[in-house]
């Protein structure tokens, strides 16, 4: 299917009536083809338990217009024009967006769909979005079509954040014995292309297992019951351990730099923060370890485990990005940023409010409070951009109870988790994808003196 997009932006001055008109064409990305053409871990197949949850496509993703494509994102800077560029984060987050309905709320970044003028065409679809003088203000250098859900709040706002994730498949793995569940729950990295998952436990053992992602072996199922342990390494440490007695405090993270990192600290409301750490080479499992004393740093715990309970438990409260560990402050008013190679390099990032410091999903025996998606830190009720700018979000429950960080492969996000005896593996669609890329020849400025109307016509081309 070959698509062509044509866009017209009309900026009308409310005082003078003068209209500035911009006309552009676009390129189509791989986003929609990825959703239709990929099936990682058999998420579209009915190949697991009878009680598993699966998405009903009609009305949610199909027809493509107005479902997979029925939203719009407006960016302050140009987008890289590559077919595989399907998410934009970093410093170039949307200044405005709109979905498939009327914005009757308080989110001033969001516009409304003109439901009268938007319509199905014989060979495509015509979308019309409108922004009042108070909506969608800022510099606009690029525009992208996205999903209806992606256009609701982008990656999240104070008005809403649950729309970022759409559940595609939930596989019940409760029948797997507890020890094998815990291997999945302690995952630190998934290599989707190689069908590999890496898991590290606080007993200082590293396990590499095979999962059928894109290749299914002769004796494999698609419900995680037949995963195979390919390699197991045990590391004997001198300094590093998980601190604590009944509750063991600590977490292992992928550094995305050729190393895995382990951290452990007990939460402290006064004095200096103390943390033990380990840095493990992915190449040969060699490691270095040590202890930090962080002057006047009042830290929440990086995470915790409880293996002696009835159910597998893991709580994640930190993440690693670009060589820094991010961990919440004890008072929930900030996040500490600690250089993993230089503990003297410590910064407290103020949130500007007191966070609820809640899990991304429902409360339970497994919880993830903070995770990394691309270069964006996603937490319960806030996000931290790559330049450490804090964005407050609604703080709704976005995923099922999670034990692992969120692992992204193109449009898809996977995690393992559970609560009080119910265990699962979930796959989500990350909804604010770039279905098209449309860089304006010259940027325009939308302000409170102007209304804005965007007409976007998407058609199928023959020949």
Coordinates of C-alpha atoms in Angstrom, one line a residue:
X1 CA 0.0 0.0 0.0
X2 CA 1.5 3.3 -1.1
X3 CA 0.1 6.4 0.7
X4 CA 0.3 10.1 -0.1
X5 CA -0.4 12.8 2.4
X6 CA -1.2 16.5 1.8
X7 CA -1.6 19.0 4.6
X8 CA -2.9 22.6 4.7
X9 CA -2.4 24.7 7.9
X10 CA -4.5 27.8 8.2
X11 CA -3.5 30.3 10.9
X12 CA -6.2 33.0 11.2
X13 CA -5.5 36.2 13.2
X14 CA -8.5 36.8 15.5
X15 CA -8.1 40.5 15.3
X16 CA -7.4 41.3 11.7
X17 CA -8.9 38.2 10.1
X18 CA -5.7 37.7 8.1
X19 CA -5.0 34.0 7.2
X20 CA -1.6 32.5 6.9
X21 CA -1.7 29.3 4.8
X22 CA 1.0 26.6 4.6
X23 CA 0.8 23.7 2.2
X24 CA 3.1 20.6 2.5
X25 CA 3.3 17.0 1.5
X26 CA 4.7 14.2 3.7
X27 CA 6.6 11.0 3.9
X28 CA 5.1 7.8 5.4
X29 CA 7.1 5.9 8.1
X30 CA 7.2 2.2 8.9
X31 CA 5.0 2.6 12.0
X32 CA 1.7 1.2 10.5
X33 CA 3.5 -1.5 8.6
X34 CA 5.3 -2.6 11.8
X35 CA 2.0 -3.1 13.6
X36 CA 0.5 -5.0 10.7
X37 CA 3.5 -7.0 9.6
X38 CA 5.3 -8.0 12.9
X39 CA 4.2 -10.5 15.5
X40 CA 6.9 -10.6 18.2
X41 CA 6.3 -13.4 20.7
X42 CA 3.2 -14.4 18.8
X43 CA 1.1 -11.6 20.4
X44 CA -1.5 -11.8 17.7
X45 CA -1.9 -15.5 17.9
X46 CA -4.3 -17.4 20.2
X47 CA -1.5 -19.7 21.4
X48 CA -1.6 -19.5 25.2
X49 CA -4.2 -19.9 27.9
X50 CA -7.9 -19.6 27.6
X51 CA -8.0 -16.8 30.1
X52 CA -5.5 -14.6 28.3
X53 CA -6.5 -11.2 27.2
X54 CA -6.1 -10.0 23.5
X55 CA -7.1 -6.9 21.7
X56 CA -10.1 -6.8 19.5
X57 CA -8.8 -5.1 16.4
X58 CA -11.9 -3.9 14.7
X59 CA -12.9 -0.5 16.2
X60 CA -9.6 -0.1 18.0
X61 CA -6.9 -0.4 15.3
X62 CA -9.0 -1.1 12.2
X63 CA -9.9 0.4 9.9
X64 CA -6.5 2.1 9.7
X65 CA -8.2 5.4 9.3
X66 CA -9.7 6.5 11.7
X67 CA -7.9 4.3 14.3
X68 CA -4.2 3.5 13.7
X69 CA -4.1 6.9 12.1
X70 CA -6.5 9.4 13.6
X71 CA -4.4 11.8 15.6
X72 CA -1.8 14.5 15.0
X73 CA 1.4 15.7 16.7
X74 CA 3.0 19.1 16.2
X75 CA 6.7 19.6 17.0
X76 CA 8.8 22.7 17.6
X77 CA 11.8 21.4 15.6
X78 CA 12.2 19.4 12.4
X79 CA 12.0 15.6 12.4
X80 CA 14.6 13.3 10.9
X81 CA 13.1 12.1 7.7
X82 CA 13.7 8.3 7.9
X83 CA 11.2 5.5 7.4
X84 CA 12.3 3.8 10.7
X85 CA 12.0 7.1 12.7
X86 CA 8.8 6.2 14.4
X87 CA 9.1 8.0 17.8
X88 CA 10.4 11.4 18.6
X89 CA 11.5 12.2 22.2
X90 CA 14.6 14.0 23.4
X91 CA 14.2 17.8 23.4
X92 CA 11.6 17.8 20.6
X93 CA 8.4 16.8 22.4
X94 CA 5.1 17.9 20.8
X95 CA 3.9 21.4 21.6
X96 CA 0.4 20.4 20.4
X97 CA -1.6 17.4 19.6
X98 CA -5.2 16.3 18.8
X99 CA -7.1 13.1 18.6
X100 CA -10.4 11.8 17.1
X101 CA -12.8 13.8 19.3
X102 CA -13.5 17.2 20.7
X103 CA -11.2 18.5 23.6
X104 CA -13.7 19.5 26.2
X105 CA -11.0 19.5 29.0
X106 CA -8.4 21.8 30.3
X107 CA -5.4 20.6 28.3
X108 CA -4.3 23.7 26.3
X109 CA -1.9 21.7 24.2
X110 CA -4.7 19.6 22.7
X111 CA -7.0 20.6 19.8
X112 CA -10.2 19.1 18.5
X113 CA -11.3 17.0 15.5
X114 CA -13.8 18.7 13.3
X115 CA -16.2 15.8 13.2
X116 CA -18.3 17.3 10.4
X117 CA -15.6 18.0 7.9
X118 CA -13.5 14.9 8.7
X119 CA -14.7 12.0 6.6
X120 CA -13.9 8.9 4.6
X121 CA -13.0 9.4 1.0
X122 CA -13.3 6.9 -1.9
X123 CA -9.5 6.3 -1.8
X124 CA -8.5 7.5 1.7
X125 CA -9.4 9.8 4.5
X126 CA -9.7 13.6 5.2
X127 CA -8.9 14.8 8.7
X128 CA -9.6 18.3 9.9
X129 CA -8.4 19.5 13.3
X130 CA -9.0 22.9 14.9
X131 CA -7.2 24.8 17.7
X132 CA -8.7 27.7 19.5
X133 CA -6.6 30.8 20.4
X134 CA -5.7 29.2 23.8
X135 CA -4.8 25.8 22.4
X136 CA -1.6 24.5 20.7
X137 CA 0.5 27.6 21.1
X138 CA 4.2 27.6 20.2
X139 CA 6.7 27.2 17.4
X140 CA 5.6 24.5 14.8
X141 CA 8.3 23.2 12.5
X142 CA 7.0 19.7 11.9
X143 CA 3.8 17.7 11.9
X144 CA 3.1 14.0 12.1
X145 CA 0.1 11.8 11.9
X146 CA -0.3 9.4 14.8
X147 CA -2.9 7.0 16.3
X148 CA -6.1 8.2 17.9
X149 CA -4.7 7.3 21.3
X150 CA -1.3 8.8 20.7
X151 CA -3.0 12.1 19.8
X152 CA -4.8 12.3 23.1
X153 CA -1.8 13.1 25.4
X154 CA 1.4 12.2 23.5
X155 CA 3.6 10.5 26.1
X156 CA 1.5 11.9 28.9
X157 CA 0.2 15.2 30.4
X158 CA -1.5 16.4 33.5
X159 CA -4.8 15.7 31.7
X160 CA -4.1 12.1 31.0
X161 CA -1.4 9.5 30.5
X162 CA -3.0 6.1 30.2
X163 CA -3.5 6.5 26.5
X164 CA 0.2 6.1 25.8
X165 CA -0.1 2.3 26.2
X166 CA -2.6 0.1 24.5
X167 CA -2.7 -3.5 25.7
X168 CA -2.3 -5.9 22.8
X169 CA -1.8 -9.2 24.6
X170 CA -1.7 -10.4 28.2
X171 CA -0.5 -14.0 28.7
X172 CA -1.2 -15.8 32.0
X173 CA 2.0 -17.4 33.2
X174 CA 0.8 -18.2 36.7
X175 CA 1.2 -22.0 36.1
X176 CA 5.0 -21.6 35.8
X177 CA 6.8 -22.6 39.0
X178 CA 7.8 -19.8 41.3
X179 CA 11.6 -20.1 40.7
X180 CA 11.2 -20.0 36.9
X181 CA 8.7 -17.0 37.2
X182 CA 11.4 -15.2 39.2
X183 CA 13.9 -15.6 36.4
X184 CA 11.5 -13.7 34.1
X185 CA 10.6 -11.2 36.8
X186 CA 14.3 -10.3 37.3
X187 CA 14.9 -9.6 33.6
X188 CA 17.3 -6.7 33.0
X189 CA 17.5 -6.8 29.2
X190 CA 15.8 -8.4 26.2
X191 CA 17.5 -8.8 22.9
X192 CA 14.6 -9.2 20.6
X193 CA 16.6 -9.8 17.4
X194 CA 18.5 -12.7 19.0
X195 CA 15.6 -14.2 21.0
X196 CA 17.4 -13.7 24.3
X197 CA 16.5 -12.5 27.8
X198 CA 19.1 -11.6 30.4
X199 CA 18.1 -12.0 34.1
X200 CA 20.2 -11.1 37.2
X201 CA 19.3 -12.1 40.7
X202 CA 20.6 -10.7 44.0
X203 CA 22.2 -14.1 44.7
X204 CA 24.8 -12.7 42.2
X205 CA 23.9 -15.1 39.4
X206 CA 23.3 -14.0 35.8
X207 CA 21.1 -16.2 33.6
X208 CA 20.7 -16.0 29.9
X209 CA 17.5 -17.6 28.5
X210 CA 16.1 -18.2 25.1
X211 CA 12.6 -16.9 24.3
X212 CA 10.8 -17.4 21.0
X213 CA 10.4 -13.9 19.8
X214 CA 10.6 -14.2 16.0
X215 CA 11.8 -17.8 15.7
X216 CA 9.9 -20.7 17.3
X217 CA 11.8 -23.9 18.0
X218 CA 10.5 -27.4 17.4
X219 CA 9.8 -27.8 21.2
X220 CA 8.7 -24.3 22.1
X221 CA 5.4 -22.8 23.0
X222 CA 4.4 -19.1 23.1
X223 CA 3.4 -18.9 26.7
X224 CA 6.9 -18.7 28.3
X225 CA 6.5 -22.2 29.8
X226 CA 9.2 -23.7 27.6
X227 CA 11.9 -21.1 27.9
X228 CA 15.4 -22.5 27.8
X229 CA 18.3 -21.6 30.1
X230 CA 21.3 -21.2 27.7
X231 CA 23.9 -20.0 30.2
X232 CA 24.3 -19.3 33.9
X233 CA 27.1 -17.3 35.5
X234 CA 27.7 -16.9 39.3
X235 CA 29.7 -13.9 40.4
X236 CA 31.5 -13.9 43.8
X237 CA 31.5 -10.4 45.1
X238 CA 33.3 -8.9 48.1
X239 CA 31.5 -5.6 48.6
X240 CA 28.3 -5.7 46.6
X241 CA 25.2 -7.3 48.1
X242 CA 21.6 -6.5 48.5
X243 CA 21.3 -4.7 51.9
X244 CA 18.5 -5.3 54.4
X245 CA 17.1 -8.3 56.3
X246 CA 13.6 -9.5 55.5
X247 CA 13.3 -7.0 52.6
X248 CA 16.4 -7.0 50.5
X249 CA 17.0 -3.6 48.9
X250 CA 18.6 -3.3 45.5
X251 CA 18.2 -3.4 41.8
X252 CA 20.0 -4.4 38.6
X253 CA 19.8 -2.2 35.5
X254 CA 20.9 -2.3 31.9
X255 CA 23.4 0.6 31.3
X256 CA 23.0 0.4 27.5
X257 CA 26.8 0.9 27.4
X258 CA 28.0 -2.7 27.3
X259 CA 27.5 -3.1 31.1
X260 CA 24.9 -4.1 33.6
X261 CA 24.8 -2.3 36.9
X262 CA 23.7 -3.3 40.4
X263 CA 22.9 -0.9 43.2
X264 CA 21.8 -1.3 46.7
X265 CA 20.9 1.2 49.4
X266 CA 18.6 1.4 52.4
X267 CA 16.4 4.5 52.4
X268 CA 17.6 7.4 54.5
X269 CA 15.6 10.4 55.7
X270 CA 18.7 12.2 57.1
X271 CA 22.5 12.2 56.9
X272 CA 24.4 10.9 53.9
X273 CA 23.2 8.3 51.5
X274 CA 25.3 5.1 51.3
X275 CA 25.1 2.8 48.3
X276 CA 27.0 -0.3 47.2
X277 CA 27.4 -1.0 43.5
X278 CA 28.6 -3.4 40.9
X279 CA 29.4 -2.9 37.2
X280 CA 29.3 -6.2 35.1
X281 CA 30.7 -6.5 31.6
X282 CA 28.3 -8.1 29.2
X283 CA 31.2 -9.4 27.1
X284 CA 33.0 -11.5 29.7
X285 CA 31.2 -11.0 33.0
X286 CA 34.2 -9.4 34.6
X287 CA 33.1 -6.8 37.2
X288 CA 34.2 -4.0 39.4
X289 CA 32.4 -3.0 42.7
X290 CA 32.5 -0.5 45.4
X291 CA 30.7 1.7 47.9
X292 CA 29.6 5.3 47.6
X293 CA 29.0 7.8 50.4
X294 CA 26.7 10.5 48.9
X295 CA 27.0 13.7 51.0
X296 CA 23.6 14.9 52.3
X297 CA 21.8 12.8 49.7
X298 CA 18.5 11.6 51.2
X299 CA 17.5 8.7 49.0
X300 CA 14.6 6.4 48.5
X301 CA 15.6 2.8 47.9
X302 CA 16.6 1.9 44.3
X303 CA 14.3 -1.2 44.5
X304 CA 13.6 -4.3 46.6
X305 CA 13.1 -8.0 46.5
X306 CA 11.4 -10.6 48.7
X307 CA 12.1 -14.2 47.7
X308 CA 11.0 -15.7 51.0
X309 CA 7.3 -14.7 50.5
X310 CA 4.6 -16.8 49.0
X311 CA 4.8 -14.9 45.6
X312 CA 7.7 -13.6 43.6
X313 CA 8.2 -10.0 44.4
X314 CA 10.2 -7.2 42.7
X315 CA 9.9 -3.4 43.2
X316 CA 11.8 -1.1 40.8
X317 CA 12.3 2.6 41.7
X318 CA 15.3 3.6 39.6
X319 CA 16.7 3.6 36.1
X320 CA 20.0 4.3 34.3
X321 CA 20.3 6.7 31.4
X322 CA 23.4 8.0 29.6
X323 CA 25.8 7.0 32.4
X324 CA 23.7 8.3 35.3
X325 CA 21.6 6.5 37.9
X326 CA 18.2 8.2 38.6
X327 CA 16.7 7.5 42.0
X328 CA 13.9 9.3 43.9
X329 CA 14.6 11.5 46.9
X330 CA 13.3 10.2 50.2
X331 CA 10.8 13.1 50.5
X332 CA 9.4 12.5 47.0
X333 CA 10.1 16.0 45.9
X334 CA 13.0 15.3 43.6
X335 CA 15.1 12.8 41.8
X336 CA 18.9 12.3 42.3
X337 CA 21.1 12.0 39.3
X338 CA 24.3 10.1 40.1
X339 CA 27.2 9.6 37.7
X340 CA 27.8 5.8 37.8
X341 CA 31.6 6.4 37.2
X342 CA 32.0 9.4 39.5
X343 CA 29.9 9.5 42.6
X344 CA 31.0 13.1 43.3
X345 CA 28.9 14.1 40.3
X346 CA 25.5 14.2 42.0
X347 CA 22.6 16.5 41.1
X348 CA 19.2 16.8 42.8
X349 CA 16.5 17.4 40.1
X350 CA 13.5 19.2 41.8
X351 CA 10.1 17.9 40.6
X352 CA 8.4 21.2 41.5
X353 CA 5.7 19.2 43.5
X354 CA 5.5 16.3 45.9
X355 CA 5.1 13.2 43.9
X356 CA 2.7 10.4 44.9
X357 CA 5.7 8.2 43.9
X358 CA 3.3 5.5 42.7
X359 CA 3.7 2.5 40.4
X360 CA 3.1 2.8 36.7
X361 CA 0.6 0.0 37.1
X362 CA -1.8 -1.2 39.8
X363 CA -0.4 -1.6 43.3
X364 CA 0.6 -5.2 44.2
X365 CA 3.4 -7.5 45.0
X366 CA 5.3 -6.3 41.9
X367 CA 5.7 -2.6 41.1
X368 CA 7.7 -0.5 38.8
X369 CA 7.9 3.2 39.8
X370 CA 10.3 4.4 37.1
X371 CA 11.5 3.1 33.7
X372 CA 13.2 4.2 30.6
X373 CA 11.5 4.3 27.2
X374 CA 13.9 5.5 24.5
X375 CA 15.6 8.5 26.2
X376 CA 12.5 9.4 28.3
X377 CA 12.2 8.5 32.0
X378 CA 8.6 7.5 32.6
X379 CA 7.5 7.5 36.3
X380 CA 4.2 7.2 38.1
X381 CA 3.2 10.9 37.9
X382 CA 6.1 12.6 36.1
X383 CA 8.5 12.2 33.2
X384 CA 12.1 13.4 32.8
X385 CA 13.3 14.4 29.4
X386 CA 16.9 13.8 28.2
X387 CA 17.8 17.3 29.2
X388 CA 16.4 16.7 32.7
X389 CA 13.3 18.7 32.2
X390 CA 10.4 17.5 34.5
X391 CA 6.9 17.1 33.0
X392 CA 4.1 16.4 35.5
X393 CA 1.6 13.8 34.4
X394 CA -1.8 12.7 35.7
X395 CA -0.5 9.6 37.5
X396 CA -3.1 7.1 36.3
X397 CA -2.6 3.3 36.2
X398 CA -1.1 2.7 32.8
X399 CA 0.0 -1.0 32.7
X400 CA -0.7 -4.2 34.6
X401 CA 1.3 -4.8 37.8
X402 CA 4.9 -4.9 36.5
X403 CA 8.1 -6.6 37.9
X404 CA 10.4 -5.7 35.1
X405 CA 11.3 -2.4 33.4
X406 CA 9.5 -1.9 30.1
X407 CA 11.3 -3.4 27.1
X408 CA 10.7 -1.7 23.8
X409 CA 11.0 -3.2 20.3
X410 CA 9.9 -0.8 17.6
X411 CA 6.2 0.0 18.2
X412 CA 5.9 -2.7 20.9
X413 CA 6.5 -2.7 24.7
X414 CA 6.8 -5.8 26.8
X415 CA 7.0 -6.5 30.5
X416 CA 6.7 -9.4 32.9
X417 CA 4.9 -9.0 36.3
X418 CA 2.1 -10.1 38.5
X419 CA 0.5 -9.6 41.9
X420 CA -0.3 -12.0 44.7
X421 CA -0.1 -15.2 42.7
X422 CA -1.3 -14.0 39.4
X423 CA 1.6 -13.7 36.9
X424 CA 1.6 -12.4 33.4
X425 CA 3.6 -11.3 30.4
X426 CA 2.1 -8.2 28.7
X427 CA 2.6 -6.6 25.3
X428 CA 1.6 -3.0 24.6
X429 CA 1.4 -0.8 21.6
X430 CA 3.3 2.5 22.3
X431 CA 0.6 4.8 20.8
X432 CA 2.3 8.2 20.1
X433 CA 4.2 6.9 17.0
X434 CA 5.0 8.9 13.9
X435 CA 2.9 7.4 11.1
X436 CA 4.1 10.2 8.8
X437 CA 6.7 13.0 8.9
X438 CA 5.9 16.4 7.5
X439 CA 8.7 19.0 7.9
X440 CA 7.5 22.6 7.1
X441 CA 9.5 24.6 4.7
X442 CA 9.4 27.4 7.2
X443 CA 8.3 27.1 10.8
X444 CA 5.2 28.9 11.9
X445 CA 4.2 30.4 15.3
X446 CA 0.8 29.7 16.8
X447 CA -0.1 32.2 19.6
X448 CA -3.2 33.4 21.5
X449 CA -4.0 35.8 18.8
X450 CA -4.6 33.0 16.2
X451 CA -6.9 30.1 15.6
X452 CA -5.4 27.1 13.7
X453 CA -7.1 24.7 11.3
X454 CA -5.2 21.7 9.9
X455 CA -6.6 19.8 7.0
X456 CA -4.8 16.5 6.3
X457 CA -5.8 14.3 3.4
X458 CA -4.3 10.8 3.2
X459 CA -4.9 8.8 0.0
X460 CA -3.9 5.4 -1.4
X461 CA -1.9 5.6 -4.6
X462 CA -2.2 3.1 -7.4
X463 CA 0.4 2.0 -9.9

